[in-house]
XYZ file of C-alpha atoms in Angstrom:
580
model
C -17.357 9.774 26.812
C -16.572 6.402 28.661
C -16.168 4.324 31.309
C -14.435 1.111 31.957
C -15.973 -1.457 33.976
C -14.423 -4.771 34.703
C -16.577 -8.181 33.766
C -14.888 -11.159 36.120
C -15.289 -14.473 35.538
C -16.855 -16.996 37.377
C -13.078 -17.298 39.635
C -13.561 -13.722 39.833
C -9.644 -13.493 38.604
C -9.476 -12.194 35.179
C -12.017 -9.951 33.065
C -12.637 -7.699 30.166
C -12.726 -4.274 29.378
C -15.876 -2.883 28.688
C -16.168 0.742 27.259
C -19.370 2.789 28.169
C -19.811 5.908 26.059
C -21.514 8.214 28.265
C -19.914 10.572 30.736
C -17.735 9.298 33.209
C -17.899 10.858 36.895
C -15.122 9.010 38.429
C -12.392 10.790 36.193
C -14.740 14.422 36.386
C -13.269 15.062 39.422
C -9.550 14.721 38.041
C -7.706 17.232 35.171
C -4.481 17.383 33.389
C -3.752 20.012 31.531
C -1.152 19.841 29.363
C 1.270 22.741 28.450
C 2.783 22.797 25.222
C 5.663 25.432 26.140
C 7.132 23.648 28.827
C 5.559 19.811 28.360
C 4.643 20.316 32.282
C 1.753 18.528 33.932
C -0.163 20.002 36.661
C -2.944 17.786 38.417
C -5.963 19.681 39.348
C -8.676 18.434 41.388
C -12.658 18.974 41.700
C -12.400 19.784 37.947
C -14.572 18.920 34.742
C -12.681 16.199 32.357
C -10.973 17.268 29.252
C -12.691 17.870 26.088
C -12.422 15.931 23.526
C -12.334 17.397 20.076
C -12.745 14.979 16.839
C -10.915 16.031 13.451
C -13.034 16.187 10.751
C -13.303 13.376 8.312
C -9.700 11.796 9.952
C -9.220 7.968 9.486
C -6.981 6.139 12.082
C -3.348 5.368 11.089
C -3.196 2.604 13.330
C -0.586 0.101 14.439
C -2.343 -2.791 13.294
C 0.210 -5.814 13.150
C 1.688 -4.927 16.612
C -1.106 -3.869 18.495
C -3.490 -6.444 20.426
C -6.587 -5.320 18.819
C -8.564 -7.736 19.660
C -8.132 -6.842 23.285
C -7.688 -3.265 22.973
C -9.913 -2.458 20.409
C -9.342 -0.108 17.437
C -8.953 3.393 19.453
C -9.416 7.036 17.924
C -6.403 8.316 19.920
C -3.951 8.933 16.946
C -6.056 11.225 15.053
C -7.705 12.570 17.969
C -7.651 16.375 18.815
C -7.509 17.488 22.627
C -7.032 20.955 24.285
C -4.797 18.970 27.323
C -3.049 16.830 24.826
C -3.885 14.187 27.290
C -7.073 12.040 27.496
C -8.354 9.490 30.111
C -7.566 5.870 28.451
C -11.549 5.357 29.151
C -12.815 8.179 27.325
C -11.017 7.901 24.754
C -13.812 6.285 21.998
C -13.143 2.857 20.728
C -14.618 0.204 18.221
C -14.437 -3.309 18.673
C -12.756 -5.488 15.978
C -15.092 -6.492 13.695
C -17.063 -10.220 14.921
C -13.970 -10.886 17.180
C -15.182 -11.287 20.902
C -12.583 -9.297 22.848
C -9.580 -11.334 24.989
C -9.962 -11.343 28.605
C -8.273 -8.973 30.639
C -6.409 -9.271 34.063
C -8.160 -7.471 36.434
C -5.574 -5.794 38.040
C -4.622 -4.618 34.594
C -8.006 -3.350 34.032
C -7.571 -1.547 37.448
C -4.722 0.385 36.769
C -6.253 1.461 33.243
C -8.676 3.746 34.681
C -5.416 5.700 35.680
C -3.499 5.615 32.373
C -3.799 8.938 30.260
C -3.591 8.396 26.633
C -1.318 10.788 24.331
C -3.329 12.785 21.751
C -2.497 15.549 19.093
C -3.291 19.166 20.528
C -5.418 21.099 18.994
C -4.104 22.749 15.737
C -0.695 21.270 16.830
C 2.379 21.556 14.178
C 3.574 18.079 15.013
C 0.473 16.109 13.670
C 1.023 15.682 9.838
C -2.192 16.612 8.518
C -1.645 20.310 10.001
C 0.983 20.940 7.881
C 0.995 23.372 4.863
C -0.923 21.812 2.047
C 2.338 22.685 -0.086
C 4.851 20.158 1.741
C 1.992 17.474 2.004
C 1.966 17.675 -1.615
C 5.411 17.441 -1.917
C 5.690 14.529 0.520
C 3.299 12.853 -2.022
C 5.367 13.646 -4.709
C 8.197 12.173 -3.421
C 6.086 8.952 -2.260
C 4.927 8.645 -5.788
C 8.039 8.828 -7.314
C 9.775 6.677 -5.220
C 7.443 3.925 -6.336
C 7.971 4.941 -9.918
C 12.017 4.436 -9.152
C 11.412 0.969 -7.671
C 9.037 -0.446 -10.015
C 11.086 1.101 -13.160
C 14.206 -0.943 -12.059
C 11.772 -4.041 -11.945
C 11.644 -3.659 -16.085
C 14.850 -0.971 -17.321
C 16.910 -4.319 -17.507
C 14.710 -5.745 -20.249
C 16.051 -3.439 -22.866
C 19.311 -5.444 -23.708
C 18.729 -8.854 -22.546
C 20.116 -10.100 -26.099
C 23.974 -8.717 -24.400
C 23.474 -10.358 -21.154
C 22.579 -13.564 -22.705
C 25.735 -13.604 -25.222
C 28.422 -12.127 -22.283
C 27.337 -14.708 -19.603
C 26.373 -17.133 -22.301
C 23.141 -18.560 -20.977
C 19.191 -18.350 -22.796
C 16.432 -16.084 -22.601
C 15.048 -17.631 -19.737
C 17.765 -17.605 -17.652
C 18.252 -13.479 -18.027
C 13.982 -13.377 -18.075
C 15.199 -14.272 -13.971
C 16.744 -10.643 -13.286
C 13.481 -9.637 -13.686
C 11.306 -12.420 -12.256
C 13.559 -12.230 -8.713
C 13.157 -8.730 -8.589
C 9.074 -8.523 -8.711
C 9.461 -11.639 -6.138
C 11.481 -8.875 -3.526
C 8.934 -7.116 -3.953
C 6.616 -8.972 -2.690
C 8.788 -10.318 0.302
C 10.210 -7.450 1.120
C 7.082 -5.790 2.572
C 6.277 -9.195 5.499
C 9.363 -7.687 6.927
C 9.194 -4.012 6.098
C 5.434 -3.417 7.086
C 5.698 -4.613 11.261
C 8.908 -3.156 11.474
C 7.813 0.351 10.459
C 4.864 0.179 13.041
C 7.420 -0.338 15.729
C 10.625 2.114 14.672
C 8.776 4.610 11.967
C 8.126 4.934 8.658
C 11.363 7.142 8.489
C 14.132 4.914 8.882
C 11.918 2.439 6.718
C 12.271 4.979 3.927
C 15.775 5.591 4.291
C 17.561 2.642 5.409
C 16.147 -0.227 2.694
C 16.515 2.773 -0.139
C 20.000 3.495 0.342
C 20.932 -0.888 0.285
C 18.903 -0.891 -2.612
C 21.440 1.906 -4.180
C 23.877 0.042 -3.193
C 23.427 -3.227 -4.187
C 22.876 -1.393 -7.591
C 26.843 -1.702 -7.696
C 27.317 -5.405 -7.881
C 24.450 -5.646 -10.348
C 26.637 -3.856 -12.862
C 30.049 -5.095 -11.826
C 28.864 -8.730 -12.219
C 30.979 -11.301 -13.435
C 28.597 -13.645 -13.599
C 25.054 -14.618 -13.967
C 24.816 -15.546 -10.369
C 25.739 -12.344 -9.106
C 23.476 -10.425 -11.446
C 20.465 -12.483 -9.877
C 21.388 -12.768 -6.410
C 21.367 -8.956 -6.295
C 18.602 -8.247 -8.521
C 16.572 -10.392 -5.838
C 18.129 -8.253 -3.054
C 17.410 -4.823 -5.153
C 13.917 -6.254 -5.376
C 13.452 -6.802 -1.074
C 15.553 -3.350 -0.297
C 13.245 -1.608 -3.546
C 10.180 -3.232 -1.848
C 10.252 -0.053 1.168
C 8.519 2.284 -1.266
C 5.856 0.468 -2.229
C 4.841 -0.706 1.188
C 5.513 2.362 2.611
C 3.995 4.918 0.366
C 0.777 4.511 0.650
C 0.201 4.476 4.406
C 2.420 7.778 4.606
C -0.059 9.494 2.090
C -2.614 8.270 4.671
C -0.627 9.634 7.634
C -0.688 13.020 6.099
C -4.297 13.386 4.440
C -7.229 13.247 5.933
C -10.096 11.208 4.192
C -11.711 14.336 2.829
C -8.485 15.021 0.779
C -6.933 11.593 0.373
C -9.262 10.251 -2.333
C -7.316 12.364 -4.989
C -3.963 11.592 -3.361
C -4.484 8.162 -3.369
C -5.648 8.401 -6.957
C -2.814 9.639 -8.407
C -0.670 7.592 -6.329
C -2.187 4.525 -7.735
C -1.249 4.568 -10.908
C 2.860 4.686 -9.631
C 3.377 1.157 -9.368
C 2.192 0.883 -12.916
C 3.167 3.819 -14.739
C 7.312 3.220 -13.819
C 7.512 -0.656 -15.293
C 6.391 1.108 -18.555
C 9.000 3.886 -18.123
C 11.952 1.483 -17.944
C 11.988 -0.257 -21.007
C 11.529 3.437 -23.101
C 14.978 4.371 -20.777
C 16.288 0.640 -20.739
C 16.091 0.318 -24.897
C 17.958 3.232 -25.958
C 20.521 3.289 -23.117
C 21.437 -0.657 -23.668
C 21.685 -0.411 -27.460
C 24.577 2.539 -27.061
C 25.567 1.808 -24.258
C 25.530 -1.926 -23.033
C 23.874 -3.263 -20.477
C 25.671 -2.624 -17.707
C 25.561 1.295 -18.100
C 21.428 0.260 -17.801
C 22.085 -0.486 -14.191
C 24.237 2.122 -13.989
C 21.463 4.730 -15.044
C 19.012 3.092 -12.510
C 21.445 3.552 -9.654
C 21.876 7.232 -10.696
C 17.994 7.644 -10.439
C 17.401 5.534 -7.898
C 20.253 7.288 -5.755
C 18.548 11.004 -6.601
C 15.600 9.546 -5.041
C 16.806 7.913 -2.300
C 18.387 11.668 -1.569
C 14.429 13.140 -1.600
C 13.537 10.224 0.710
C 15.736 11.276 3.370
C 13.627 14.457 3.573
C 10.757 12.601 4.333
C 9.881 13.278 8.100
C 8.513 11.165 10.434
C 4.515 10.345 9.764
C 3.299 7.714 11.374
C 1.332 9.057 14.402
C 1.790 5.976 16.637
C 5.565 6.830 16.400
C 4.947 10.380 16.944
C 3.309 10.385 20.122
C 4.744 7.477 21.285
C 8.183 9.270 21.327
C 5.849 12.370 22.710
C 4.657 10.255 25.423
C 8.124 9.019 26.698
C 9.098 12.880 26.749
C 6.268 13.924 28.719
C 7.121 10.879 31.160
C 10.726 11.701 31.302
C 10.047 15.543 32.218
C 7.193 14.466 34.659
C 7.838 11.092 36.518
C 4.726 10.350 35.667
C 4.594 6.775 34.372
C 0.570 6.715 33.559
C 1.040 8.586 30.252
C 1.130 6.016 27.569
C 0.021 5.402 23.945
C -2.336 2.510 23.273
C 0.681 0.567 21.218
C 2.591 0.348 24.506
C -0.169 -0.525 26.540
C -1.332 -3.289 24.045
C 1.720 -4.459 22.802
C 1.533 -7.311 20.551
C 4.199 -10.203 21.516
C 6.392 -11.239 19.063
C 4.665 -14.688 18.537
C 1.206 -12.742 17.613
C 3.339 -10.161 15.166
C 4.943 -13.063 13.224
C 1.276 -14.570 12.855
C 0.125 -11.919 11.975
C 3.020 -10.664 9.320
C 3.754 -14.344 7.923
C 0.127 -16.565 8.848
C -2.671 -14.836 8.934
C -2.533 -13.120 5.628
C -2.244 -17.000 3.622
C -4.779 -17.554 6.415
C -7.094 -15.128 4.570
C -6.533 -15.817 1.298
C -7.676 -19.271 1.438
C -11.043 -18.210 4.096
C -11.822 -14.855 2.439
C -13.655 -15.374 -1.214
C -13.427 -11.748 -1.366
C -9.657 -11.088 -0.461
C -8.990 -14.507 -2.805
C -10.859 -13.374 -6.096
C -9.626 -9.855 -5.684
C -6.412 -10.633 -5.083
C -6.175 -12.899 -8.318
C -7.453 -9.755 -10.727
C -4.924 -7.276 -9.279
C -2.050 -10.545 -9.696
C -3.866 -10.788 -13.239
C -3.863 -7.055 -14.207
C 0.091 -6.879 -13.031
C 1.213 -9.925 -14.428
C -0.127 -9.121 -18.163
C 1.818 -5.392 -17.559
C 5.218 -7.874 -17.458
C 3.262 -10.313 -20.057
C 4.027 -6.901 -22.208
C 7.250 -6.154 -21.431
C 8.183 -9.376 -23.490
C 5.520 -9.611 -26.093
C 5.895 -6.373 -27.219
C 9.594 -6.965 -27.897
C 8.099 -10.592 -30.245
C 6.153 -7.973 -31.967
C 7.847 -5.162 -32.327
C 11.313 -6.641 -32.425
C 11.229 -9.386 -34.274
C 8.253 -9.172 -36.654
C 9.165 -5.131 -37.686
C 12.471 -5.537 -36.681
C 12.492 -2.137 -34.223
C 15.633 -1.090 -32.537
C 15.522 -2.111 -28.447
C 14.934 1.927 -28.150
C 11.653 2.117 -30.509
C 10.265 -0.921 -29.131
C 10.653 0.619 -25.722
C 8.921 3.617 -27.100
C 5.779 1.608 -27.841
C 5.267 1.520 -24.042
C 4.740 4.900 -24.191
C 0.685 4.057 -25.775
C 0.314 2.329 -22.281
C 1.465 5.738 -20.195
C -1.350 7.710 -22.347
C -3.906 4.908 -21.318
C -2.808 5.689 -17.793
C -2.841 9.378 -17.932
C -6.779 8.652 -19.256
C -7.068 6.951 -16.034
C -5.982 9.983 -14.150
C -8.094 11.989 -15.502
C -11.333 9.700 -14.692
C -9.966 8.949 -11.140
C -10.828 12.203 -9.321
C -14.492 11.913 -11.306
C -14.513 8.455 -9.798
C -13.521 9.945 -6.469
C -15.837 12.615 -6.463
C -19.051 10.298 -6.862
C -17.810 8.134 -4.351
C -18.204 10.842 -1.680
C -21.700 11.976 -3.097
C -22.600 8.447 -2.339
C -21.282 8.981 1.137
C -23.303 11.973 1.712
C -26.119 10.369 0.599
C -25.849 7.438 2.976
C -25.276 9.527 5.668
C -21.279 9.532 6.189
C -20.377 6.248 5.518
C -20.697 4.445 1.884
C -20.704 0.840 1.489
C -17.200 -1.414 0.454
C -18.996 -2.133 -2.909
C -19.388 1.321 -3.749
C -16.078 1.463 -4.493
C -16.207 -1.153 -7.264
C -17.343 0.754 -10.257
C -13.876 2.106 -11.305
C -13.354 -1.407 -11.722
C -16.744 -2.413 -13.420
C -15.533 0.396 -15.645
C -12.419 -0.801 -16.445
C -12.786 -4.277 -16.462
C -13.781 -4.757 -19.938
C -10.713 -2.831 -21.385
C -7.969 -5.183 -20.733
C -9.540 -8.089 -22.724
C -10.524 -5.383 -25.280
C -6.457 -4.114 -25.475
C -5.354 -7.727 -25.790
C -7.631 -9.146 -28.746
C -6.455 -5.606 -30.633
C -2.973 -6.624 -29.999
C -2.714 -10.204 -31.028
C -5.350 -9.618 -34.194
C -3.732 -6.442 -35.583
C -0.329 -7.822 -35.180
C 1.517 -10.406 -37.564
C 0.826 -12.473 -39.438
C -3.177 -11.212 -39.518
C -1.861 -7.907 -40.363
C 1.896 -8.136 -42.014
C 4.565 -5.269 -41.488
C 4.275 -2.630 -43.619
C 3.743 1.174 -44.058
C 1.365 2.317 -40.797
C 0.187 -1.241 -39.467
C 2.663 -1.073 -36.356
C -0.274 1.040 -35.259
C -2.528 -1.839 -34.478
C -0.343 -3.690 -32.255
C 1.008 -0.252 -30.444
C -2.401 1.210 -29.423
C -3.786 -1.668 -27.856
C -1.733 -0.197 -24.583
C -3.860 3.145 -24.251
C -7.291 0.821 -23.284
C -4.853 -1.204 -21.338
C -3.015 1.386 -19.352
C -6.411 3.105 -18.910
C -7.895 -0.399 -17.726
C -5.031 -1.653 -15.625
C -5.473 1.821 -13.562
C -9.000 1.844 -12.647
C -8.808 -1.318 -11.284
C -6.347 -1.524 -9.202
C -7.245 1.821 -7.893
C -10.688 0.717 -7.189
C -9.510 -3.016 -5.894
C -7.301 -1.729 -3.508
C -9.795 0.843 -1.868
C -12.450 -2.003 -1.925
C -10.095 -4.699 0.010
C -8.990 -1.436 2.848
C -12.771 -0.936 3.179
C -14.258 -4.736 3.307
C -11.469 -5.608 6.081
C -10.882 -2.212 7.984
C -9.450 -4.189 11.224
C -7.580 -6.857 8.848
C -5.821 -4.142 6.355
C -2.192 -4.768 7.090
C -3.189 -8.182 5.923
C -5.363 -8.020 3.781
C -2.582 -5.968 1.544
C 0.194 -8.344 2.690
C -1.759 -11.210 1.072
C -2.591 -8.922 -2.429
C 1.185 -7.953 -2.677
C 2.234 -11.389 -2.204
C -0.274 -12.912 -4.902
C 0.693 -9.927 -7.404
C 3.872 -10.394 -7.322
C 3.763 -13.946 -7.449
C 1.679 -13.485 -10.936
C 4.307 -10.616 -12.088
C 7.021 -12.889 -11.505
C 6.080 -15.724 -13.074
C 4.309 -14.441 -16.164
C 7.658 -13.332 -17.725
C 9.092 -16.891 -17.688
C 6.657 -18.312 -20.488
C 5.123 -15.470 -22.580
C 7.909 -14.949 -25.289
C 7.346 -19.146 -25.672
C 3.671 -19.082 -25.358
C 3.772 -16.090 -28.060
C 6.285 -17.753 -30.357
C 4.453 -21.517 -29.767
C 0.718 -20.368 -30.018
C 1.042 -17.262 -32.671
C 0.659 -13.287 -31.592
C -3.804 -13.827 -31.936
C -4.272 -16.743 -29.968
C -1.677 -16.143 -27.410
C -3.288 -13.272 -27.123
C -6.278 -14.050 -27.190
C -5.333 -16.585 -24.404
C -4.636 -14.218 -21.882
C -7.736 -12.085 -22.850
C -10.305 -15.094 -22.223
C -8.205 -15.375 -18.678
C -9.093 -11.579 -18.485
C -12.537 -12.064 -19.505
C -13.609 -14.545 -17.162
C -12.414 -12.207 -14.415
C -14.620 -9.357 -15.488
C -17.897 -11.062 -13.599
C -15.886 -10.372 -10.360
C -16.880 -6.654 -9.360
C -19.761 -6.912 -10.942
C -21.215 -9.966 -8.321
C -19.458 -8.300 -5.568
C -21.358 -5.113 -6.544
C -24.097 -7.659 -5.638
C -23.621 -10.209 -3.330
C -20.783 -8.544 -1.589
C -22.481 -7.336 1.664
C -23.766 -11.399 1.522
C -20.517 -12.820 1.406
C -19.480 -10.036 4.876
C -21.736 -10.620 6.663
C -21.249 -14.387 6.728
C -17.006 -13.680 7.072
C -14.734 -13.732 9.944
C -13.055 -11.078 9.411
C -14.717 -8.770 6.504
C -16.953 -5.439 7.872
């Protein structure tokens, strides 16, 4: 348990909130028991406090961009249990933002906090998302997932009949190479805009509202008359598209608990990856009978089938949740001391803008770790588009394949990425054998050996396809094989590192993670974008080895990365700002 106690300063006007965590005999003498049935409060007096039951293995989903955590601290209330429903704001257990010394607090405000009752889940109760049937959670996450497979696959179904686009509008290969490029760069704007907002109205109208623009803005995509229009909406598909992958992720994490949300998370991971490679396979075949336009056609149909299993996606997020339960219970009362911690430590605006558009730049160029990390995921997704158009040099102009069987080679990159699946729960499984081993709670750098693992497979897939390719190995009975395997190591590679990346940046900054991720999507998308817009010339001006070959020294001067972090990462913490 806990008390507050106020700490004035030397004018004896403003203070701090201190939390005690020991039993608190000023609120043991005051009870409210909350009943579900009827939402009715009754106030009891000369009574012991509520008690506070913890649910096992159950991570925060926290509010970070527009709460002030630095004042507040980082609460357990929105994965807490309690009989009442109800807990006393001070007893409710808190951590401290990592080496930030908490903002001063008015005193009167401090006063009236000892008062303030904090919402929390009941016990067993069927509104909290990680009591529901393990059945729908499932399904949730396979709707998640697939969303992110329908937004990235529209990032690459286009590139199966530029050669069309470029003779209707009559502009180059670089100019049409832009429908692409614009829509990876949505993506990663889309989510400094998407992420605050669903802290403060839901994750459910985030799901529903960008998803069905993005459908729509489908239609003037393949009703252009011009290049312009093609561009300006593939940039708009790209922000609207961006809602999945920003939000899928933190629902699987409103929904799982961190016992079960290793393997979720795992097979989530490879999504952003495994529906680029889907769309030229789709892209190929439908352009070359088709045309172009019926491409974007197909997407829409896909992406509007989707957008349909979105809107069955409930609301998640437990902020939201008991938030909305919290104005109820005030509404039915009059009491006004029921709150949730967002309302009570509501970020301004100014501090949710720095914290959406500043702070995670601000990171990148103070955090080595963030930085470097950052760089290898924008490295690993930037050679997946690198593909997209060298595999087309390869396949399409030195064996002369059809748009539809050089989208077909993608699928050796799927089967390295259904390898990857199959490692990730092994992966997962040590990981929490290391956490039982060190006593609950593993180290950030345990996470790194998916990545230690995978590293040296990307450089590996890229020397096999620029040395097995023409003109080292000329076209001719079975040597397309070569050139089309180097995906599987890869797809296998490109998996195990993201998935292991991204679960070692949410671990190293646990009270920075909104952004932390802001700052990787930005930086990966950045890479994705550009790498498009010079690897069919960089392949055509250096030769399929050495451009290669190029790209795999780039890849194998990254692979030192996990492996010194393995070893000097709890160093380079415990001298950051903002790193655990």
């Amino acid at each position: 348990m806990a008390s507050t106690t106020v700490d004035k300063d030397a004018s004896g006007s403003s203070g701090s909130i201190t939390r005690k965590y020991h039993f608190s005999p000023q609120l043991a003498n005051l009870r409210i028991t909350y009943w579900r049935s009827t939402l009715a409060v009754d106030l009891e007096r000369h009574s012991p406090a509520p008690t506070l039951k913890h649910e096992p293995d159950a991570d925060p989903s926290f509010p970070f961009d527009t709460t002030d955590i630095i004042t507040a601290g980082i609460t357990e209330e929105y994965h807490l249990a309690t009989r009442a429903g109800l807990a006393p704001f001070d007893e409710v257990p808190a951590h401290p933002v990592d080496k930030q010394p908490p903002k001063p607090v008015d005193v009167e405000k401090a006063q009236t906090l000892k008062d303030v009752e904090l919402v929390t889940w009941l016990e067993n109760d069927p509104e909290n998302p990680r009591t529901w049937s393990r059945l729908y959670r499932w399904y949730l996450t396979g709707v998640a997932a697939t969303a992110v497979v329908a937004a990235a696959f529209a990032s690459a179904i286009i590139t199966g009949d530029f050669k069309d686009i470029e003779r209707e509008f009559h502009v180059g290969a670089e100019v049409v190479t832009l429908s692409v490029s614009l829509m990876v760069v949505g993506f990663g704007l889309g989510p400094l805009v998407i992420s605050p907002m669903s802290e403060l109205y839901g994750r459910r109208p985030m799901w529903i509202i960008p998803m069905v623009l993005y459908v729509i803005f489908n239609i003037p995509c393949a009703l252009a008359p011009n290049i312009q229009t093609l561009l300006i909406c593939r940039f708009l598909c790209g922000l609207f598209a961006s809602a999945p992958l920003t939000l899928a992720g933190g629902t699987i994490s409103d929904i799982w608990d961190n016992k079960d949300r290793g393997l979720a998370i795992a097979y989530f991971a490879a999504a952003p990856y495994g529906g680029p490679v889907l769309g030229p396979i789709v892209g190929g075949f439908v352009g070359e009978s088709l045309g172009w336009r019926w491409i974007i056609w197909v997407n829409m149909i896909f992406a509007g089938v989707v957008c349909l299993f979105c809107c069955t996606i409930p609301e998640t997020f437990a902020p939201v949740l008991l938030r909305k339960r919290a104005a109820r219970m005030r509404a039915e009362t009059g009491l006004t001391n029921i709150k949730t911690e967002q309302e009570l430590f509501a970020a301004p605006l100014s501090e949710i803008i720095f914290n959406t558009l500043v702070r995670p730049f601000e990171m990148l160029m103070t955090e080595p770790i963030l930085l470097l990390m950052s760089l290898y995921i924008a490295l690993i997704y930037g050679l997946l588009y690198a593909f997209f158009f060298s595999f087309p040099v390869v396949f399409g102009e030195d064996y002369s394949f059809s748009d539809g069987i050089v989208g077909v080679t993608f699928c050796s990159v799927l089967i390295g990425l259904a390898i990857a699946l199959l490692v990730m729960p092994i992966l997962q499984k040590r990981y929490m054998r290391v956490v039982e081993r060190k006593g609950g709670k593993a180290d950030p750098e345990d996470r790194l050996l998916g990545m230690m693992i995978g590293a040296p497979w990307v450089p590996i897939s890229l020397f096999i396809f620029g040395w097995t390719a023409p003109p080292t190995v000329m076209p001719g009975g079975g040597n397309w094989v070569g050139p089309c395997i180097s995906g599987i190591p890869f797809g296998f590679g490109m998996v195990t590192i993201y998935f292991s990346a991204n679960a070692y940046l949410i671990d190293a900054f646990p009270s920075y993670v909104a952004s932390a991720l802001a700052a990787k999507t930005v930086v990966r998308s950045g890479m994705g974008a550009a790498m498009p817009l010079f690897i069919v010339q960089m392949f055509h001006g250096l030769g399929n080895g050495w451009a290669a070959s190029l790209l795999a020294f780039v890849s194998i001067a990254m692979i030192p990365i996990p492996f010194l972090f393995y070893r000097f990462g709890s160093i380079i913490r415990a001298r950051s700002k903002r790193a655990a």
